[in-house]
XYZ file of C-alpha atoms in Angstrom:
111
model
C -0.159 0.083 0.254
C 1.438 3.382 -0.978
C 1.042 5.646 2.245
C 3.762 8.879 1.450
C 2.675 12.169 -0.094
C 5.152 11.723 -3.150
C 3.206 7.866 -3.897
C -0.171 10.405 -4.531
C 1.340 12.603 -7.216
C 1.225 11.885 -11.046
C 2.182 13.960 -14.319
C -0.722 14.867 -16.740
C -0.167 15.822 -20.738
C -1.937 18.970 -21.112
C -0.902 21.029 -23.921
C 3.044 20.530 -24.613
C 3.362 20.526 -20.279
C 3.775 17.635 -18.779
C 1.860 18.982 -15.072
C 2.264 17.490 -11.514
C -0.959 16.494 -9.375
C -1.097 16.064 -5.966
C -4.052 13.512 -5.964
C -4.283 15.070 -2.054
C -5.165 18.559 -3.587
C -7.481 17.353 -6.379
C -11.099 18.226 -5.222
C -13.294 16.827 -8.334
C -12.355 15.498 -11.933
C -14.924 16.014 -14.904
C -14.991 13.773 -18.151
C -16.004 16.274 -21.761
C -16.128 13.823 -24.533
C -12.115 13.159 -25.514
C -11.047 15.227 -22.486
C -10.547 15.581 -19.082
C -10.576 18.535 -16.556
C -8.852 17.888 -13.136
C -9.532 20.742 -10.562
C -7.107 21.267 -7.869
C -7.174 23.605 -4.680
C -4.770 25.767 -6.606
C -5.667 25.231 -10.478
C -8.009 23.384 -13.187
C -5.707 21.287 -15.625
C -7.058 20.620 -19.044
C -6.424 17.010 -20.317
C -6.793 14.983 -23.460
C -7.887 11.599 -22.153
C -11.374 9.818 -20.712
C -11.975 9.093 -17.476
C -11.770 5.402 -17.831
C -7.973 6.073 -17.969
C -7.819 8.593 -14.956
C -9.329 5.730 -12.979
C -6.634 3.063 -13.601
C -4.179 6.265 -12.815
C -6.581 7.014 -9.324
C -7.857 3.265 -8.645
C -5.025 2.188 -5.770
C -5.889 5.793 -3.355
C -9.366 5.246 -1.698
C -10.620 8.946 -0.889
C -10.699 9.638 -4.872
C -14.522 7.974 -5.935
C -16.494 8.152 -9.257
C -19.609 9.756 -8.324
C -21.844 10.113 -11.795
C -20.656 8.767 -15.625
C -18.945 12.443 -16.221
C -17.446 13.108 -12.541
C -14.776 12.171 -10.039
C -14.799 13.502 -6.782
C -12.285 13.503 -3.469
C -14.144 12.435 -0.535
C -12.200 14.988 1.943
C -13.284 17.928 0.407
C -17.058 17.350 0.765
C -18.946 20.088 2.306
C -22.237 18.126 2.693
C -24.680 15.593 0.652
C -28.029 17.151 0.006
C -30.596 14.734 -1.634
C -28.248 13.235 -3.893
C -25.781 16.535 -4.711
C -22.421 17.133 -3.317
C -21.592 20.300 -2.425
C -18.105 20.732 -2.145
C -15.292 22.629 -0.725
C -14.936 24.952 -3.658
C -18.583 25.026 -4.285
C -19.066 23.185 -6.790
C -21.984 20.782 -6.552
C -21.784 17.416 -8.500
C -24.924 15.250 -8.833
C -24.334 11.759 -7.799
C -25.864 9.472 -10.178
C -28.567 6.412 -9.584
C -25.805 3.247 -10.407
C -23.295 4.708 -8.465
C -25.006 5.610 -4.870
C -24.737 2.756 -3.009
C -20.936 2.095 -3.333
C -20.385 6.425 -2.674
C -23.055 6.607 0.518
C -20.887 3.228 1.442
C -18.034 5.371 1.099
C -19.064 8.279 2.893
C -18.900 6.368 6.778
C -22.427 7.599 7.871
C -23.039 7.751 11.453
C-alpha cells in the first residue's frame, strides 16, 4: 500500500507540458467526451483523455471516488450531501448518479 505524499502525485500531459498533480489537492475531475478537466485547490488542468484512463491511474487512492458517469470527487473535499447532490469545498455541486449511489454512500462512513 502506498502511503507517502510522493506516492500520491502523478503527471498529466496538458498541451505540450507534463503537469504534476498532487492527488490530495484534487477537488474533483470532470469528463467531457475526449477531455478530462482536473480541478485542484490551486489550478484547473485540461487533458486529452478519458475518465477510464484517470480511473486506472487513481484506483489505488480510496479517497478518490467516481460519483457519476462524468465525475470523480475527492471524498475529503465534501462539505455536505443533500438530496443526492454533493457540495464540495470549492462550492461546486456534483450530482450522484443513480448507478453510483450505493457505492458512494458506503464510502461516506455515515454514522
